[in-house]
Structures are given as C-alpha cells and as structure tokens.
Amino acid sequence: MRKRRIGIIDLVSKGPTHALYARVMNGNLASIMPQVIVVWCGQEGHDVTFVCYTGFAQVQGGMVRSNEFCPDPAI
C-alpha cells in the first residue's frame, strides 16, 4: 500500500464561538473515534494530520492542502 497524507478533523462545535462555557467545556466533548483512526492510520505508515475544532481557532491553519480528507462518520 502506498503512503498517503491524511487529514482528520474532529468537529466539536458547529461554528465560531466566544462563549465562556464553550471555552471551558468544548475540549471535553472531543470524540474518541477520530483519535483512534489517527493512531490506526499512523501505525499503517501514513502521514496523518489531526485537528480538533472547538470553535476558537481557524481550521485551515493546521491542515495541508494535499491531504486526503476523511470526514467523521458521525456527522
């Protein structure tokens, strides 16, 4: 199997937010399955990028354009 560049985004928030509750709690709502997929792809030898979007940062900053994106199946 050839080595792929994979980017996985865990969408914890629906959009940008500045609420105090969201700042404190959104990080705790991250899913375990995208993290499992990141580890599994890394063990298979792929180059993996993982971003957990909690509503405060820009998603584009952590991703590389040439990634092959795998959306979270829970969405």
PDB file of N, CA and C in Angstrom:
ATOM      1  N   MET A   1       0.841  -1.175   0.000  1.00  0.00           N
ATOM      2  CA  MET A   1       0.000   0.000   0.000  1.00  0.00           C
ATOM      3  C   MET A   1       0.890   1.244   0.000  1.00  0.00           C
ATOM      4  N   ARG A   2       0.518   2.225  -0.804  1.00  0.00           N
ATOM      5  CA  ARG A   2       1.325   3.442  -0.851  1.00  0.00           C
ATOM      6  C   ARG A   2       1.033   4.335   0.358  1.00  0.00           C
ATOM      7  N   LYS A   3       2.021   5.133   0.714  1.00  0.00           N
ATOM      8  CA  LYS A   3       1.894   6.056   1.846  1.00  0.00           C
ATOM      9  C   LYS A   3       1.023   7.239   1.437  1.00  0.00           C
ATOM     10  N   ARG A   4       0.004   7.540   2.238  1.00  0.00           N
ATOM     11  CA  ARG A   4      -0.913   8.638   1.948  1.00  0.00           C
ATOM     12  C   ARG A   4      -0.775   9.741   2.983  1.00  0.00           C
ATOM     13  N   ARG A   5      -1.193  10.946   2.603  1.00  0.00           N
ATOM     14  CA  ARG A   5      -1.261  12.077   3.533  1.00  0.00           C
ATOM     15  C   ARG A   5      -2.731  12.252   3.880  1.00  0.00           C
ATOM     16  N   ILE A   6      -3.074  12.009   5.127  1.00  0.00           N
ATOM     17  CA  ILE A   6      -4.459  12.001   5.571  1.00  0.00           C
ATOM     18  C   ILE A   6      -4.676  13.102   6.597  1.00  0.00           C
ATOM     19  N   GLY A   7      -5.764  13.843   6.465  1.00  0.00           N
ATOM     20  CA  GLY A   7      -6.144  14.864   7.439  1.00  0.00           C
ATOM     21  C   GLY A   7      -7.499  14.524   8.030  1.00  0.00           C
ATOM     22  N   ILE A   8      -7.603  14.539   9.341  1.00  0.00           N
ATOM     23  CA  ILE A   8      -8.852  14.222  10.027  1.00  0.00           C
ATOM     24  C   ILE A   8      -9.218  15.414  10.914  1.00  0.00           C
ATOM     25  N   ILE A   9     -10.469  15.866  10.796  1.00  0.00           N
ATOM     26  CA  ILE A   9     -10.961  16.988  11.586  1.00  0.00           C
ATOM     27  C   ILE A   9     -12.074  16.489  12.496  1.00  0.00           C
ATOM     28  N   ASP A  10     -11.939  16.701  13.792  1.00  0.00           N
ATOM     29  CA  ASP A  10     -12.984  16.381  14.753  1.00  0.00           C
ATOM     30  C   ASP A  10     -13.751  17.675  15.018  1.00  0.00           C
ATOM     31  N   LEU A  11     -14.984  17.758  14.528  1.00  0.00           N
ATOM     32  CA  LEU A  11     -15.798  18.968  14.667  1.00  0.00           C
ATOM     33  C   LEU A  11     -16.592  18.901  15.970  1.00  0.00           C
ATOM     34  N   VAL A  12     -16.108  19.601  16.986  1.00  0.00           N
ATOM     35  CA  VAL A  12     -16.773  19.628  18.288  1.00  0.00           C
ATOM     36  C   VAL A  12     -17.832  20.731  18.325  1.00  0.00           C
ATOM     37  N   SER A  13     -17.626  21.805  17.585  1.00  0.00           N
ATOM     38  CA  SER A  13     -18.529  22.953  17.575  1.00  0.00           C
ATOM     39  C   SER A  13     -19.073  23.159  16.168  1.00  0.00           C
ATOM     40  N   LYS A  14     -20.297  23.676  16.065  1.00  0.00           N
ATOM     41  CA  LYS A  14     -20.899  23.927  14.757  1.00  0.00           C
ATOM     42  C   LYS A  14     -20.321  25.149  14.070  1.00  0.00           C
ATOM     43  N   GLY A  15     -19.719  26.048  14.835  1.00  0.00           N
ATOM     44  CA  GLY A  15     -19.174  27.257  14.246  1.00  0.00           C
ATOM     45  C   GLY A  15     -18.395  28.050  15.271  1.00  0.00           C
ATOM     46  N   PRO A  16     -17.886  29.203  14.872  1.00  0.00           N
ATOM     47  CA  PRO A  16     -17.105  30.028  15.796  1.00  0.00           C
ATOM     48  C   PRO A  16     -17.934  30.467  16.994  1.00  0.00           C
ATOM     49  N   THR A  17     -17.311  30.494  18.150  1.00  0.00           N
ATOM     50  CA  THR A  17     -17.988  30.912  19.368  1.00  0.00           C
ATOM     51  C   THR A  17     -16.992  31.581  20.306  1.00  0.00           C
ATOM     52  N   HIS A  18     -17.512  32.470  21.139  1.00  0.00           N
ATOM     53  CA  HIS A  18     -16.673  33.151  22.115  1.00  0.00           C
ATOM     54  C   HIS A  18     -17.259  33.023  23.520  1.00  0.00           C
ATOM     55  N   ALA A  19     -18.212  32.111  23.695  1.00  0.00           N
ATOM     56  CA  ALA A  19     -18.864  31.930  24.989  1.00  0.00           C
ATOM     57  C   ALA A  19     -17.894  31.334  26.002  1.00  0.00           C
ATOM     58  N   LEU A  20     -17.993  31.775  27.239  1.00  0.00           N
ATOM     59  CA  LEU A  20     -17.123  31.270  28.300  1.00  0.00           C
ATOM     60  C   LEU A  20     -17.336  29.781  28.523  1.00  0.00           C
ATOM     61  N   TYR A  21     -18.598  29.330  28.536  1.00  0.00           N
ATOM     62  CA  TYR A  21     -18.881  27.908  28.732  1.00  0.00           C
ATOM     63  C   TYR A  21     -18.226  27.073  27.632  1.00  0.00           C
ATOM     64  N   ALA A  22     -18.326  27.515  26.388  1.00  0.00           N
ATOM     65  CA  ALA A  22     -17.734  26.785  25.266  1.00  0.00           C
ATOM     66  C   ALA A  22     -16.214  26.746  25.396  1.00  0.00           C
ATOM     67  N   ARG A  23     -15.603  27.827  25.841  1.00  0.00           N
ATOM     68  CA  ARG A  23     -14.144  27.858  26.012  1.00  0.00           C
ATOM     69  C   ARG A  23     -13.686  26.825  27.032  1.00  0.00           C
ATOM     70  N   VAL A  24     -14.483  26.644  28.086  1.00  0.00           N
ATOM     71  CA  VAL A  24     -14.115  25.717  29.154  1.00  0.00           C
ATOM     72  C   VAL A  24     -14.466  24.276  28.798  1.00  0.00           C
ATOM     73  N   MET A  25     -15.635  24.041  28.195  1.00  0.00           N
ATOM     74  CA  MET A  25     -16.161  22.685  28.058  1.00  0.00           C
ATOM     75  C   MET A  25     -15.994  22.032  26.684  1.00  0.00           C
ATOM     76  N   ASN A  26     -15.862  22.776  25.595  1.00  0.00           N
ATOM     77  CA  ASN A  26     -15.827  22.159  24.266  1.00  0.00           C
ATOM     78  C   ASN A  26     -14.686  21.170  24.078  1.00  0.00           C
ATOM     79  N   GLY A  27     -13.558  21.435  24.665  1.00  0.00           N
ATOM     80  CA  GLY A  27     -12.442  20.489  24.554  1.00  0.00           C
ATOM     81  C   GLY A  27     -12.760  19.137  25.163  1.00  0.00           C
ATOM     82  N   ASN A  28     -13.655  19.101  26.142  1.00  0.00           N
ATOM     83  CA  ASN A  28     -14.047  17.847  26.791  1.00  0.00           C
ATOM     84  C   ASN A  28     -15.031  17.039  25.956  1.00  0.00           C
ATOM     85  N   LEU A  29     -15.563  17.628  24.905  1.00  0.00           N
ATOM     86  CA  LEU A  29     -16.557  16.953  24.077  1.00  0.00           C
ATOM     87  C   LEU A  29     -15.945  16.269  22.856  1.00  0.00           C
ATOM     88  N   ALA A  30     -14.642  16.234  22.769  1.00  0.00           N
ATOM     89  CA  ALA A  30     -13.968  15.617  21.624  1.00  0.00           C
ATOM     90  C   ALA A  30     -14.285  14.130  21.553  1.00  0.00           C
ATOM     91  N   SER A  31     -14.434  13.617  20.346  1.00  0.00           N
ATOM     92  CA  SER A  31     -14.749  12.208  20.127  1.00  0.00           C
ATOM     93  C   SER A  31     -13.503  11.351  20.191  1.00  0.00           C
ATOM     94  N   ILE A  32     -13.672  10.108  20.588  1.00  0.00           N
ATOM     95  CA  ILE A  32     -12.539   9.183  20.659  1.00  0.00           C
ATOM     96  C   ILE A  32     -12.272   8.522  19.295  1.00  0.00           C
ATOM     97  N   MET A  33     -13.308   8.323  18.479  1.00  0.00           N
ATOM     98  CA  MET A  33     -13.134   7.582  17.227  1.00  0.00           C
ATOM     99  C   MET A  33     -12.187   8.275  16.238  1.00  0.00           C
ATOM    100  N   PRO A  34     -12.258   9.613  16.030  1.00  0.00           N
ATOM    101  CA  PRO A  34     -11.268  10.228  15.134  1.00  0.00           C
ATOM    102  C   PRO A  34      -9.838  10.045  15.641  1.00  0.00           C
ATOM    103  N   GLN A  35      -9.643  10.050  16.958  1.00  0.00           N
ATOM    104  CA  GLN A  35      -8.312   9.838  17.520  1.00  0.00           C
ATOM    105  C   GLN A  35      -7.837   8.407  17.277  1.00  0.00           C
ATOM    106  N   VAL A  36      -8.759   7.459  17.354  1.00  0.00           N
ATOM    107  CA  VAL A  36      -8.427   6.055  17.076  1.00  0.00           C
ATOM    108  C   VAL A  36      -8.022   5.891  15.617  1.00  0.00           C
ATOM    109  N   ILE A  37      -8.735   6.551  14.710  1.00  0.00           N
ATOM    110  CA  ILE A  37      -8.419   6.466  13.284  1.00  0.00           C
ATOM    111  C   ILE A  37      -7.056   7.071  12.999  1.00  0.00           C
ATOM    112  N   VAL A  38      -6.715   8.178  13.693  1.00  0.00           N
ATOM    113  CA  VAL A  38      -5.400   8.798  13.525  1.00  0.00           C
ATOM    114  C   VAL A  38      -4.294   7.821  13.924  1.00  0.00           C
ATOM    115  N   VAL A  39      -4.458   7.165  15.047  1.00  0.00           N
ATOM    116  CA  VAL A  39      -3.447   6.203  15.510  1.00  0.00           C
ATOM    117  C   VAL A  39      -3.351   5.028  14.545  1.00  0.00           C
ATOM    118  N   TRP A  40      -4.489   4.520  14.113  1.00  0.00           N
ATOM    119  CA  TRP A  40      -4.512   3.370  13.209  1.00  0.00           C
ATOM    120  C   TRP A  40      -3.826   3.708  11.877  1.00  0.00           C
ATOM    121  N   CYS A  41      -4.141   4.872  11.308  1.00  0.00           N
ATOM    122  CA  CYS A  41      -3.507   5.284  10.047  1.00  0.00           C
ATOM    123  C   CYS A  41      -2.001   5.495  10.234  1.00  0.00           C
ATOM    124  N   GLY A  42      -1.613   6.055  11.383  1.00  0.00           N
ATOM    125  CA  GLY A  42      -0.192   6.254  11.667  1.00  0.00           C
ATOM    126  C   GLY A  42       0.550   4.934  11.786  1.00  0.00           C
ATOM    127  N   GLN A  43      -0.081   3.937  12.398  1.00  0.00           N
ATOM    128  CA  GLN A  43       0.539   2.622  12.522  1.00  0.00           C
ATOM    129  C   GLN A  43       0.663   1.927  11.172  1.00  0.00           C
ATOM    130  N   GLU A  44      -0.211   2.269  10.237  1.00  0.00           N
ATOM    131  CA  GLU A  44      -0.141   1.705   8.887  1.00  0.00           C
ATOM    132  C   GLU A  44       0.920   2.400   8.033  1.00  0.00           C
ATOM    133  N   GLY A  45       1.543   3.449   8.569  1.00  0.00           N
ATOM    134  CA  GLY A  45       2.632   4.114   7.861  1.00  0.00           C
ATOM    135  C   GLY A  45       2.238   5.366   7.112  1.00  0.00           C
ATOM    136  N   HIS A  46       1.030   5.845   7.287  1.00  0.00           N
ATOM    137  CA  HIS A  46       0.575   7.053   6.594  1.00  0.00           C
ATOM    138  C   HIS A  46       0.998   8.305   7.364  1.00  0.00           C
ATOM    139  N   ASP A  47       1.055   9.425   6.656  1.00  0.00           N
ATOM    140  CA  ASP A  47       1.376  10.722   7.246  1.00  0.00           C
ATOM    141  C   ASP A  47       0.051  11.387   7.624  1.00  0.00           C
ATOM    142  N   VAL A  48      -0.256  11.478   8.942  1.00  0.00           N
ATOM    143  CA  VAL A  48      -1.583  11.883   9.402  1.00  0.00           C
ATOM    144  C   VAL A  48      -1.524  13.236  10.111  1.00  0.00           C
ATOM    145  N   THR A  49      -2.520  14.097   9.812  1.00  0.00           N
ATOM    146  CA  THR A  49      -2.703  15.361  10.500  1.00  0.00           C
ATOM    147  C   THR A  49      -4.065  15.326  11.176  1.00  0.00           C
ATOM    148  N   PHE A  50      -4.118  15.683  12.468  1.00  0.00           N
ATOM    149  CA  PHE A  50      -5.365  15.665  13.228  1.00  0.00           C
ATOM    150  C   PHE A  50      -5.624  17.046  13.805  1.00  0.00           C
ATOM    151  N   VAL A  51      -6.840  17.567  13.591  1.00  0.00           N
ATOM    152  CA  VAL A  51      -7.250  18.860  14.141  1.00  0.00           C
ATOM    153  C   VAL A  51      -8.574  18.670  14.865  1.00  0.00           C
ATOM    154  N   CYS A  52      -8.641  19.138  16.104  1.00  0.00           N
ATOM    155  CA  CYS A  52      -9.885  19.130  16.872  1.00  0.00           C
ATOM    156  C   CYS A  52     -10.416  20.563  16.888  1.00  0.00           C
ATOM    157  N   TYR A  53     -11.502  20.819  16.158  1.00  0.00           N
ATOM    158  CA  TYR A  53     -12.070  22.161  16.062  1.00  0.00           C
ATOM    159  C   TYR A  53     -13.064  22.377  17.192  1.00  0.00           C
ATOM    160  N   THR A  54     -12.744  23.284  18.121  1.00  0.00           N
ATOM    161  CA  THR A  54     -13.610  23.574  19.260  1.00  0.00           C
ATOM    162  C   THR A  54     -14.315  24.913  19.134  1.00  0.00           C
ATOM    163  N   GLY A  55     -14.133  25.622  18.022  1.00  0.00           N
ATOM    164  CA  GLY A  55     -14.837  26.868  17.778  1.00  0.00           C
ATOM    165  C   GLY A  55     -14.006  28.114  18.015  1.00  0.00           C
ATOM    166  N   PHE A  56     -12.733  27.985  18.351  1.00  0.00           N
ATOM    167  CA  PHE A  56     -11.914  29.162  18.673  1.00  0.00           C
ATOM    168  C   PHE A  56     -10.799  29.430  17.678  1.00  0.00           C
ATOM    169  N   ALA A  57     -10.295  28.441  17.008  1.00  0.00           N
ATOM    170  CA  ALA A  57      -9.167  28.619  16.090  1.00  0.00           C
ATOM    171  C   ALA A  57      -9.640  28.454  14.648  1.00  0.00           C
ATOM    172  N   GLN A  58      -8.762  28.761  13.713  1.00  0.00           N
ATOM    173  CA  GLN A  58      -9.038  28.551  12.303  1.00  0.00           C
ATOM    174  C   GLN A  58      -8.690  27.110  11.944  1.00  0.00           C
ATOM    175  N   VAL A  59      -9.593  26.411  11.304  1.00  0.00           N
ATOM    176  CA  VAL A  59      -9.354  25.018  10.921  1.00  0.00           C
ATOM    177  C   VAL A  59      -8.267  24.932   9.854  1.00  0.00           C
ATOM    178  N   GLN A  60      -8.235  25.873   8.913  1.00  0.00           N
ATOM    179  CA  GLN A  60      -7.296  25.810   7.799  1.00  0.00           C
ATOM    180  C   GLN A  60      -5.848  25.893   8.244  1.00  0.00           C
ATOM    181  N   GLY A  61      -5.568  26.480   9.392  1.00  0.00           N
ATOM    182  CA  GLY A  61      -4.194  26.673   9.825  1.00  0.00           C
ATOM    183  C   GLY A  61      -3.445  25.388  10.081  1.00  0.00           C
ATOM    184  N   GLY A  62      -4.126  24.330  10.506  1.00  0.00           N
ATOM    185  CA  GLY A  62      -3.449  23.086  10.849  1.00  0.00           C
ATOM    186  C   GLY A  62      -3.450  22.052   9.748  1.00  0.00           C
ATOM    187  N   MET A  63      -4.132  22.318   8.656  1.00  0.00           N
ATOM    188  CA  MET A  63      -4.253  21.307   7.604  1.00  0.00           C
ATOM    189  C   MET A  63      -3.399  21.665   6.388  1.00  0.00           C
ATOM    190  N   VAL A  64      -3.012  20.647   5.670  1.00  0.00           N
ATOM    191  CA  VAL A  64      -2.230  20.813   4.449  1.00  0.00           C
ATOM    192  C   VAL A  64      -3.157  20.555   3.267  1.00  0.00           C
ATOM    193  N   ARG A  65      -3.039  21.331   2.209  1.00  0.00           N
ATOM    194  CA  ARG A  65      -3.947  21.224   1.064  1.00  0.00           C
ATOM    195  C   ARG A  65      -3.948  19.857   0.390  1.00  0.00           C
ATOM    196  N   SER A  66      -2.840  19.158   0.376  1.00  0.00           N
ATOM    197  CA  SER A  66      -2.756  17.916  -0.387  1.00  0.00           C
ATOM    198  C   SER A  66      -3.218  16.693   0.405  1.00  0.00           C
ATOM    199  N   ASN A  67      -3.856  16.892   1.542  1.00  0.00           N
ATOM    200  CA  ASN A  67      -4.355  15.757   2.312  1.00  0.00           C
ATOM    201  C   ASN A  67      -5.538  15.099   1.625  1.00  0.00           C
ATOM    202  N   GLU A  68      -5.737  13.834   1.937  1.00  0.00           N
ATOM    203  CA  GLU A  68      -6.926  13.103   1.509  1.00  0.00           C
ATOM    204  C   GLU A  68      -7.834  13.068   2.717  1.00  0.00           C
ATOM    205  N   PHE A  69      -8.923  13.855   2.711  1.00  0.00           N
ATOM    206  CA  PHE A  69      -9.736  14.061   3.910  1.00  0.00           C
ATOM    207  C   PHE A  69     -10.701  12.905   4.147  1.00  0.00           C
ATOM    208  N   CYS A  70     -10.846  12.536   5.414  1.00  0.00           N
ATOM    209  CA  CYS A  70     -11.784  11.512   5.862  1.00  0.00           C
ATOM    210  C   CYS A  70     -12.746  12.167   6.824  1.00  0.00           C
ATOM    211  N   PRO A  71     -13.991  12.446   6.422  1.00  0.00           N
ATOM    212  CA  PRO A  71     -14.930  13.085   7.348  1.00  0.00           C
ATOM    213  C   PRO A  71     -15.317  12.140   8.475  1.00  0.00           C
ATOM    214  N   ASP A  72     -15.698  12.712   9.603  1.00  0.00           N
ATOM    215  CA  ASP A  72     -16.161  11.933  10.749  1.00  0.00           C
ATOM    216  C   ASP A  72     -17.498  11.282  10.361  1.00  0.00           C
ATOM    217  N   PRO A  73     -17.616   9.948  10.440  1.00  0.00           N
ATOM    218  CA  PRO A  73     -18.862   9.290  10.017  1.00  0.00           C
ATOM    219  C   PRO A  73     -20.056   9.609  10.895  1.00  0.00           C
ATOM    220  N   ALA A  74     -19.841  10.207  12.076  1.00  0.00           N
ATOM    221  CA  ALA A  74     -20.945  10.516  12.977  1.00  0.00           C
ATOM    222  C   ALA A  74     -21.731  11.747  12.532  1.00  0.00           C
ATOM    223  N   ILE A  75     -21.201  12.509  11.580  1.00  0.00           N
ATOM    224  CA  ILE A  75     -21.860  13.754  11.150  1.00  0.00           C
ATOM    225  C   ILE A  75     -22.995  13.451  10.204  1.00  0.00           C
TER     226      ILE A  75
END
